[in-house]
Short mmCIF file of N, CA and C in Angstrom, two decimals:
data_model
loop_
_atom_site.label_atom_id
_atom_site.label_comp_id
_atom_site.label_asym_id
_atom_site.label_seq_id
_atom_site.Cartn_x
_atom_site.Cartn_y
_atom_site.Cartn_z
N MET A 11 -40.54 -45.11 28.46
CA MET A 11 -39.69 -45.06 29.65
C MET A 11 -38.57 -46.01 29.22
N PRO A 12 -37.57 -46.23 28.50
CA PRO A 12 -37.13 -47.21 28.89
C PRO A 12 -36.77 -48.01 30.00
N ARG A 13 -37.01 -49.12 30.04
CA ARG A 13 -36.50 -50.41 31.78
C ARG A 13 -35.63 -50.50 31.63
N GLN A 14 -34.59 -50.28 33.32
CA GLN A 14 -33.28 -50.61 32.75
C GLN A 14 -32.40 -51.66 31.97
N LEU A 15 -31.59 -51.18 31.94
CA LEU A 15 -30.57 -51.82 30.89
C LEU A 15 -29.96 -53.61 31.82
N GLY A 16 -29.75 -54.70 31.83
CA GLY A 16 -29.22 -55.63 32.80
C GLY A 16 -27.96 -55.47 32.89
N GLU A 17 -27.39 -56.58 33.53
CA GLU A 17 -25.84 -56.07 33.99
C GLU A 17 -24.93 -56.20 32.29
N LEU A 18 -25.31 -56.79 31.77
CA LEU A 18 -24.45 -57.23 30.08
C LEU A 18 -24.65 -56.34 30.09
N GLU A 19 -25.84 -55.93 29.75
CA GLU A 19 -26.41 -55.06 27.92
C GLU A 19 -25.62 -53.78 28.72
N ASP A 20 -25.65 -53.17 30.36
CA ASP A 20 -24.89 -51.90 30.13
C ASP A 20 -23.70 -52.12 30.44
N ALA A 21 -22.81 -52.79 30.04
CA ALA A 21 -21.25 -53.02 30.26
C ALA A 21 -21.38 -53.29 28.50
N VAL A 22 -21.96 -53.44 27.77
CA VAL A 22 -22.04 -52.96 26.70
C VAL A 22 -22.12 -52.13 26.18
N MET A 23 -23.59 -51.94 26.11
CA MET A 23 -23.71 -49.65 26.05
C MET A 23 -22.96 -48.87 26.22
N THR A 24 -22.04 -48.72 27.46
CA THR A 24 -21.26 -48.18 28.59
C THR A 24 -19.94 -48.43 27.15
N ARG A 25 -19.28 -49.03 26.53
CA ARG A 25 -18.65 -49.18 25.60
C ARG A 25 -19.34 -48.12 24.69
N VAL A 26 -20.37 -48.24 24.06
CA VAL A 26 -20.65 -47.54 22.91
C VAL A 26 -21.15 -46.39 23.12
N TRP A 27 -21.81 -46.11 24.16
CA TRP A 27 -21.49 -44.58 24.86
C TRP A 27 -20.43 -43.68 24.98
N GLN A 28 -19.50 -44.50 25.67
CA GLN A 28 -17.98 -44.09 25.81
C GLN A 28 -17.14 -43.73 24.33
N TRP A 29 -17.07 -44.48 23.42
CA TRP A 29 -16.24 -44.39 22.11
C TRP A 29 -16.80 -43.61 20.97
N ASN A 30 -18.88 -43.67 21.39
CA ASN A 30 -19.26 -42.23 20.20
C ASN A 30 -19.09 -42.61 18.90
N ARG A 31 -19.17 -43.49 18.80
CA ARG A 31 -19.06 -44.02 17.52
C ARG A 31 -19.63 -45.76 16.62
N PRO A 32 -19.53 -45.55 15.95
CA PRO A 32 -20.31 -47.11 15.52
C PRO A 32 -19.67 -48.23 15.39
N VAL A 33 -19.17 -49.00 16.69
CA VAL A 33 -18.45 -50.15 17.06
C VAL A 33 -18.99 -51.68 15.83
N THR A 34 -18.50 -52.75 16.40
CA THR A 34 -18.44 -53.84 15.93
C THR A 34 -18.79 -54.91 17.10
N VAL A 35 -19.68 -55.84 16.77
CA VAL A 35 -19.29 -57.14 17.83
C VAL A 35 -17.78 -57.59 18.55
N ARG A 36 -16.93 -57.31 17.70
CA ARG A 36 -15.46 -57.50 17.79
C ARG A 36 -15.00 -56.62 18.37
N GLU A 37 -15.24 -55.27 17.92
CA GLU A 37 -14.78 -54.85 19.01
C GLU A 37 -15.06 -54.92 20.68
N VAL A 38 -16.50 -54.73 21.30
CA VAL A 38 -16.87 -54.77 21.95
C VAL A 38 -16.69 -56.08 22.75
N LEU A 39 -16.45 -57.54 22.01
CA LEU A 39 -16.07 -58.54 22.73
C LEU A 39 -14.64 -58.71 22.92
N GLU A 40 -13.56 -57.81 22.44
CA GLU A 40 -12.24 -57.91 22.14
C GLU A 40 -12.05 -56.71 24.23
N ASP A 41 -12.88 -55.65 23.89
CA ASP A 41 -12.81 -55.02 25.49
C ASP A 41 -13.46 -56.05 26.81
N LEU A 42 -14.39 -56.51 26.33
CA LEU A 42 -15.30 -56.78 27.28
C LEU A 42 -13.98 -58.44 27.84
N GLN A 43 -13.57 -58.49 26.95
CA GLN A 43 -12.89 -60.52 27.31
C GLN A 43 -11.48 -59.61 28.30
N GLN A 44 -10.84 -58.31 28.64
CA GLN A 44 -10.27 -57.69 29.39
C GLN A 44 -10.34 -58.03 30.98
N GLU A 45 -12.36 -57.79 31.32
CA GLU A 45 -12.72 -58.12 32.60
C GLU A 45 -13.39 -59.43 32.67
N ARG A 46 -13.92 -60.24 31.32
CA ARG A 46 -14.26 -61.43 32.03
C ARG A 46 -14.37 -62.01 30.43
N SER A 47 -14.61 -63.00 31.00
CA SER A 47 -14.25 -64.58 29.54
C SER A 47 -16.02 -64.28 29.40
N ILE A 48 -15.93 -64.28 28.23
CA ILE A 48 -17.80 -64.02 27.38
C ILE A 48 -17.60 -64.15 25.97
N ALA A 49 -18.61 -65.10 25.33
CA ALA A 49 -18.21 -66.07 23.94
C ALA A 49 -18.61 -64.55 22.43
N TYR A 50 -18.47 -64.54 21.41
CA TYR A 50 -18.55 -63.68 20.90
C TYR A 50 -20.74 -63.91 20.02
N THR A 51 -20.84 -64.88 20.87
CA THR A 51 -22.42 -64.81 20.71
C THR A 51 -23.25 -64.35 20.84
N THR A 52 -22.37 -64.63 22.73
CA THR A 52 -23.27 -63.82 23.74
C THR A 52 -23.43 -62.14 23.75
N VAL A 53 -21.95 -62.10 22.81
CA VAL A 53 -22.15 -59.94 22.73
C VAL A 53 -22.95 -60.54 21.15
N MET A 54 -22.62 -61.10 20.76
CA MET A 54 -23.36 -60.67 19.28
C MET A 54 -25.01 -60.70 19.76
N THR A 55 -25.46 -61.59 20.39
CA THR A 55 -27.32 -61.36 21.00
C THR A 55 -27.71 -60.05 21.93
N VAL A 56 -26.57 -59.35 22.98
CA VAL A 56 -26.62 -58.92 23.01
C VAL A 56 -26.80 -57.49 22.13
N MET A 57 -26.28 -57.28 22.01
CA MET A 57 -26.47 -56.25 20.73
C MET A 57 -27.75 -56.41 19.85
N ASP A 58 -27.79 -57.63 19.28
CA ASP A 58 -28.28 -57.36 19.45
C ASP A 58 -29.78 -57.73 19.45
N ASN A 59 -30.15 -58.05 21.00
CA ASN A 59 -31.32 -57.28 21.49
C ASN A 59 -31.34 -56.20 21.84
N LEU A 60 -30.33 -55.38 21.47
CA LEU A 60 -29.89 -53.78 21.98
C LEU A 60 -30.87 -53.05 21.04
N HIS A 61 -30.71 -53.41 20.00
CA HIS A 61 -31.21 -53.25 18.42
C HIS A 61 -32.63 -53.54 18.64
N GLN A 62 -32.90 -54.18 19.08
CA GLN A 62 -34.65 -55.06 19.31
C GLN A 62 -34.99 -54.26 19.92
N LYS A 63 -34.13 -53.65 20.93
CA LYS A 63 -34.92 -52.92 22.10
C LYS A 63 -35.38 -51.07 21.34
N GLY A 64 -34.58 -50.92 20.35
CA GLY A 64 -34.41 -49.76 20.30
C GLY A 64 -33.17 -48.72 21.03
N TRP A 65 -32.22 -49.57 21.76
CA TRP A 65 -31.25 -48.97 22.23
C TRP A 65 -30.69 -48.37 21.17
N VAL A 66 -29.71 -49.48 20.48
CA VAL A 66 -28.43 -49.12 19.28
C VAL A 66 -29.39 -48.90 17.66
N ARG A 67 -28.62 -48.81 16.76
CA ARG A 67 -29.41 -48.18 15.19
C ARG A 67 -27.62 -49.36 14.69
N ARG A 68 -28.01 -50.33 13.84
CA ARG A 68 -27.49 -50.60 12.68
C ARG A 68 -27.04 -51.01 11.55
N GLU A 69 -26.18 -51.02 10.58
CA GLU A 69 -25.65 -50.04 9.96
C GLU A 69 -25.25 -51.77 9.66
N VAL A 70 -25.04 -52.49 8.13
CA VAL A 70 -24.23 -53.14 7.58
C VAL A 70 -23.38 -52.50 7.10
N GLU A 71 -21.81 -53.63 7.68
CA GLU A 71 -20.84 -52.85 6.95
C GLU A 71 -19.84 -54.13 6.45
N GLY A 72 -19.72 -54.64 5.17
CA GLY A 72 -19.30 -55.97 4.60
C GLY A 72 -19.98 -57.48 4.89
N ARG A 73 -19.41 -57.89 5.78
CA ARG A 73 -20.22 -59.53 6.25
C ARG A 73 -20.88 -58.82 8.16
N ALA A 74 -20.94 -58.00 8.71
CA ALA A 74 -20.46 -57.44 9.79
C ALA A 74 -22.11 -56.15 10.17
N TYR A 75 -22.45 -56.05 11.47
CA TYR A 75 -23.14 -54.88 11.75
C TYR A 75 -22.18 -53.53 12.15
N ARG A 76 -22.22 -52.32 12.19
CA ARG A 76 -21.21 -51.78 13.16
C ARG A 76 -22.76 -50.78 14.01
N TYR A 77 -22.43 -50.60 15.05
CA TYR A 77 -23.95 -50.38 15.40
C TYR A 77 -23.71 -48.81 16.39
N THR A 78 -24.27 -48.59 16.47
CA THR A 78 -24.59 -46.43 17.41
C THR A 78 -25.22 -46.84 17.98
N ALA A 79 -25.10 -45.60 19.05
CA ALA A 79 -25.91 -45.77 19.61
C ALA A 79 -27.15 -44.37 19.76
N VAL A 80 -28.27 -45.30 20.03
CA VAL A 80 -29.99 -44.32 19.48
C VAL A 80 -29.54 -42.47 20.19
N SER A 81 -29.52 -42.94 21.59
CA SER A 81 -29.64 -42.15 22.91
C SER A 81 -28.10 -41.67 23.43
N THR A 82 -28.25 -40.65 24.14
CA THR A 82 -26.54 -40.90 25.51
C THR A 82 -26.96 -41.52 26.93
N ARG A 83 -26.35 -41.75 27.24
CA ARG A 83 -25.71 -42.12 28.81
C ARG A 83 -26.80 -41.38 29.77
N ALA A 84 -26.44 -40.10 29.24
CA ALA A 84 -26.92 -39.09 30.37
C ALA A 84 -28.84 -38.99 30.09
N ALA A 85 -29.39 -39.32 29.01
CA ALA A 85 -30.52 -39.53 28.79
C ALA A 85 -31.46 -40.62 29.30
N TYR A 86 -30.60 -41.38 29.52
CA TYR A 86 -30.94 -42.98 30.30
C TYR A 86 -30.90 -42.71 31.16
N SER A 87 -29.93 -42.53 32.39
CA SER A 87 -29.56 -42.11 33.29
C SER A 87 -30.96 -40.88 33.89
N ALA A 88 -31.54 -39.95 33.00
CA ALA A 88 -32.31 -38.98 33.72
C ALA A 88 -33.83 -39.21 33.55
N ALA A 89 -33.95 -40.84 32.37
CA ALA A 89 -35.24 -41.18 31.73
C ALA A 89 -35.47 -41.80 33.28
N LEU A 90 -34.67 -43.00 34.44
CA LEU A 90 -34.44 -43.68 34.96
C LEU A 90 -34.73 -42.71 36.06
N MET A 91 -33.79 -41.63 36.54
CA MET A 91 -34.42 -40.67 37.92
C MET A 91 -35.93 -40.51 37.90
N ASN A 92 -36.22 -40.06 36.25
CA ASN A 92 -38.15 -39.58 36.45
C ASN A 92 -39.07 -40.89 36.60
N GLU A 93 -38.42 -42.10 35.91
CA GLU A 93 -39.81 -42.88 35.72
C GLU A 93 -39.24 -43.20 37.78
N ALA A 94 -38.24 -43.70 37.97
CA ALA A 94 -38.35 -43.23 39.79
C ALA A 94 -39.16 -42.50 40.60
N TRP A 95 -39.38 -41.26 39.92
CA TRP A 95 -39.83 -40.48 40.80
C TRP A 95 -41.55 -40.08 40.73
N SER A 96 -41.62 -40.57 39.15
CA SER A 96 -42.74 -40.86 39.05
C SER A 96 -43.53 -41.40 40.03
N HIS A 97 -42.94 -42.36 40.57
CA HIS A 97 -44.04 -43.88 40.92
C HIS A 97 -43.52 -43.28 42.90
N SER A 98 -43.53 -42.40 42.62
CA SER A 98 -43.40 -41.81 43.90
C SER A 98 -45.12 -41.68 45.02
N ASP A 99 -44.83 -42.07 45.76
CA ASP A 99 -46.58 -41.39 46.53
C ASP A 99 -46.19 -39.96 46.57
N ASN A 100 -45.48 -39.58 47.13
CA ASN A 100 -44.76 -38.29 47.98
C ASN A 100 -43.76 -37.16 46.70
N PRO A 101 -44.02 -37.11 45.41
CA PRO A 101 -42.83 -36.44 45.13
C PRO A 101 -41.84 -35.66 45.51
N ALA A 102 -42.61 -34.47 46.21
CA ALA A 102 -40.94 -34.40 47.56
C ALA A 102 -40.86 -34.51 48.27
N ALA A 103 -40.50 -35.53 49.14
CA ALA A 103 -40.18 -36.12 49.62
C ALA A 103 -39.17 -37.17 48.77
N ALA A 104 -39.20 -38.02 48.43
CA ALA A 104 -38.59 -38.32 47.18
C ALA A 104 -37.57 -37.55 47.10
N LEU A 105 -37.70 -36.65 46.74
CA LEU A 105 -36.39 -35.04 45.83
C LEU A 105 -35.70 -34.94 47.18
N VAL A 106 -36.25 -34.62 48.30
CA VAL A 106 -35.37 -34.36 49.72
C VAL A 106 -34.69 -35.33 49.53
N ALA A 107 -35.00 -36.73 49.96
CA ALA A 107 -34.28 -38.03 50.56
C ALA A 107 -33.04 -37.73 49.23
N PHE A 108 -33.03 -37.93 48.16
CA PHE A 108 -32.42 -37.50 47.39
C PHE A 108 -31.28 -36.40 47.94
N PHE A 109 -31.18 -35.27 47.16
CA PHE A 109 -31.11 -34.41 47.60
C PHE A 109 -30.04 -34.71 48.58
N GLY A 110 -30.94 -35.42 50.01
CA GLY A 110 -29.66 -35.60 51.59
C GLY A 110 -28.83 -36.96 50.94
N MET A 111 -28.77 -37.60 49.42
CA MET A 111 -27.70 -38.76 49.64
C MET A 111 -27.18 -38.00 48.37
N MET A 112 -27.35 -36.70 47.96
CA MET A 112 -25.93 -36.42 47.04
C MET A 112 -24.63 -36.10 47.72
N SER A 113 -22.98 -36.11 46.75
CA SER A 113 -22.38 -35.69 47.72
C SER A 113 -22.22 -34.35 47.92
N ALA A 114 -21.60 -33.26 48.10
CA ALA A 114 -21.13 -31.79 47.68
C ALA A 114 -20.64 -31.20 45.78
N GLU A 115 -20.00 -32.52 45.41
CA GLU A 115 -19.87 -32.44 44.02
C GLU A 115 -21.28 -32.38 43.01
N GLN A 116 -21.78 -33.27 43.37
CA GLN A 116 -23.02 -33.86 43.31
C GLN A 116 -24.22 -32.57 42.83
N ARG A 117 -24.73 -31.96 44.07
CA ARG A 117 -25.28 -30.85 44.52
C ARG A 117 -24.55 -29.66 43.78
N GLU A 118 -23.79 -29.57 43.43
CA GLU A 118 -23.27 -28.35 42.41
C GLU A 118 -23.15 -28.44 41.20
N ALA A 119 -23.41 -29.57 40.32
CA ALA A 119 -23.43 -30.74 39.38
C ALA A 119 -25.34 -30.10 38.64
N LEU A 120 -25.79 -29.97 40.21
CA LEU A 120 -27.52 -30.04 40.75
C LEU A 120 -27.39 -28.76 40.22
N ARG A 121 -27.31 -27.89 41.09
CA ARG A 121 -27.03 -26.16 40.89
C ARG A 121 -26.75 -25.51 39.59
N ASP A 122 -25.85 -26.11 38.68
CA ASP A 122 -25.55 -25.83 37.29
C ASP A 122 -26.25 -26.08 36.62
N ALA A 123 -27.29 -27.79 36.90
CA ALA A 123 -28.09 -27.91 35.95
C ALA A 123 -29.28 -26.92 35.97
N MET A 124 -29.72 -26.40 36.99
CA MET A 124 -30.70 -25.84 37.32
C MET A 124 -30.24 -24.42 36.24
N ARG A 125 -29.38 -23.80 36.88
CA ARG A 125 -28.64 -22.76 35.66
C ARG A 125 -28.73 -22.77 34.35
N ILE A 126 -28.75 -24.00 34.04
CA ILE A 126 -29.05 -24.28 32.95
C ILE A 126 -30.48 -23.88 32.25
N VAL A 127 -31.45 -24.83 32.50
CA VAL A 127 -32.85 -24.30 32.32
C VAL A 127 -33.94 -24.03 32.91
N SER A 128 -32.67 -22.66 33.84
CA SER A 128 -33.86 -21.96 35.09
C SER A 128 -32.91 -20.51 34.67
N PRO A 129 -32.12 -19.87 32.81
CA PRO A 129 -31.95 -18.61 32.90
C PRO A 129 -32.20 -17.16 33.72
N GLY A 130 -31.93 -17.13 34.21
CA GLY A 130 -31.62 -15.78 34.72
C GLY A 130 -32.41 -16.17 36.01
N ALA A 131 -31.85 -17.19 36.67
CA ALA A 131 -31.74 -17.54 37.87
C ALA A 131 -30.74 -16.97 38.86
N SER A 132 -30.41 -16.07 39.95
CA SER A 132 -29.98 -16.20 40.98
C SER A 132 -28.38 -16.86 40.97
N GLU A 133 -27.52 -16.20 41.12
CA GLU A 133 -26.22 -17.36 41.05
C GLU A 133 -25.65 -17.60 42.34
N ALA A 134 -25.59 -19.04 42.59
CA ALA A 134 -25.40 -20.19 43.93
C ALA A 134 -23.91 -20.62 43.70
N GLY A 135 -24.04 -20.52 44.80
CA GLY A 135 -22.39 -21.53 45.02
C GLY A 135 -21.46 -21.01 45.62
N ASP A 136 -21.74 -19.17 46.29
CA ASP A 136 -20.40 -18.36 46.68
C ASP A 136 -21.22 -18.00 48.06
N HIS A 137 -21.76 -19.08 48.76
CA HIS A 137 -21.94 -18.88 50.28
C HIS A 137 -22.34 -20.30 51.49
N PRO A 138 -21.86 -21.07 52.31
CA PRO A 138 -22.17 -21.63 52.65
C PRO A 138 -23.02 -22.30 52.85
N ALA A 139 -23.88 -21.30 52.72
CA ALA A 139 -25.52 -22.30 53.16
C ALA A 139 -25.84 -23.05 51.93
N ASP A 140 -25.06 -22.63 50.56
CA ASP A 140 -26.03 -22.91 49.35
C ASP A 140 -24.97 -24.74 48.88
N ASP A 141 -23.85 -25.45 50.64
CA ASP A 141 -24.14 -26.17 50.41
C ASP A 141 -25.12 -27.49 51.13
N ALA A 142 -25.80 -26.49 51.83
CA ALA A 142 -27.03 -27.89 52.55
C ALA A 142 -28.15 -28.53 51.64
N GLY A 143 -28.29 -28.10 50.50
CA GLY A 143 -29.07 -28.37 49.57
C GLY A 143 -29.09 -27.82 48.47
N PRO A 144 -30.03 -28.14 46.97
CA PRO A 144 -30.10 -27.80 45.74
C PRO A 144 -31.21 -25.86 46.14
N GLU A 145 -30.77 -25.80 44.80
CA GLU A 145 -31.68 -23.86 45.72
C GLU A 145 -33.22 -24.55 45.46
N THR A 146 -33.69 -23.41 46.11
CA THR A 146 -35.52 -23.81 46.15
C THR A 146 -35.85 -22.26 45.84
N GLY A 147 -36.59 -22.51 44.66
CA GLY A 147 -37.12 -21.46 44.36
C GLY A 147 -36.15 -19.54 43.76
N ARG A 148 -35.10 -19.62 44.24
CA ARG A 148 -34.26 -18.28 43.68
C ARG A 148 -34.04 -18.34 42.83
#
């Protein structure tokens, strides 16, 4: 499991994930500079670190590198959730607490995801009881 990205690493990866194409340090720098004062060498170092950690791959283009994400934001988020859950001394209680923190929209997204990974499960979401929490073994 990769460890959680730092604040600047996350800001850089957010752009790489959103743009979903090979990017240069200069492109990321110019976008980051709309929010904060940051040096080219700082962004270059962060992107090199992300490459060394396996978050991005890079290819030479002229005198610069173009960086591409190795994985998706969704895969990263899933890995973080799995890591946190696996460290719980009571995984069922951790899930119940997590589900309790979810908004109605997040619970619906969870139901949709469960339908995808559990084909043939009965449809949910058509009655108010479903808003009480995620499906449980239907």
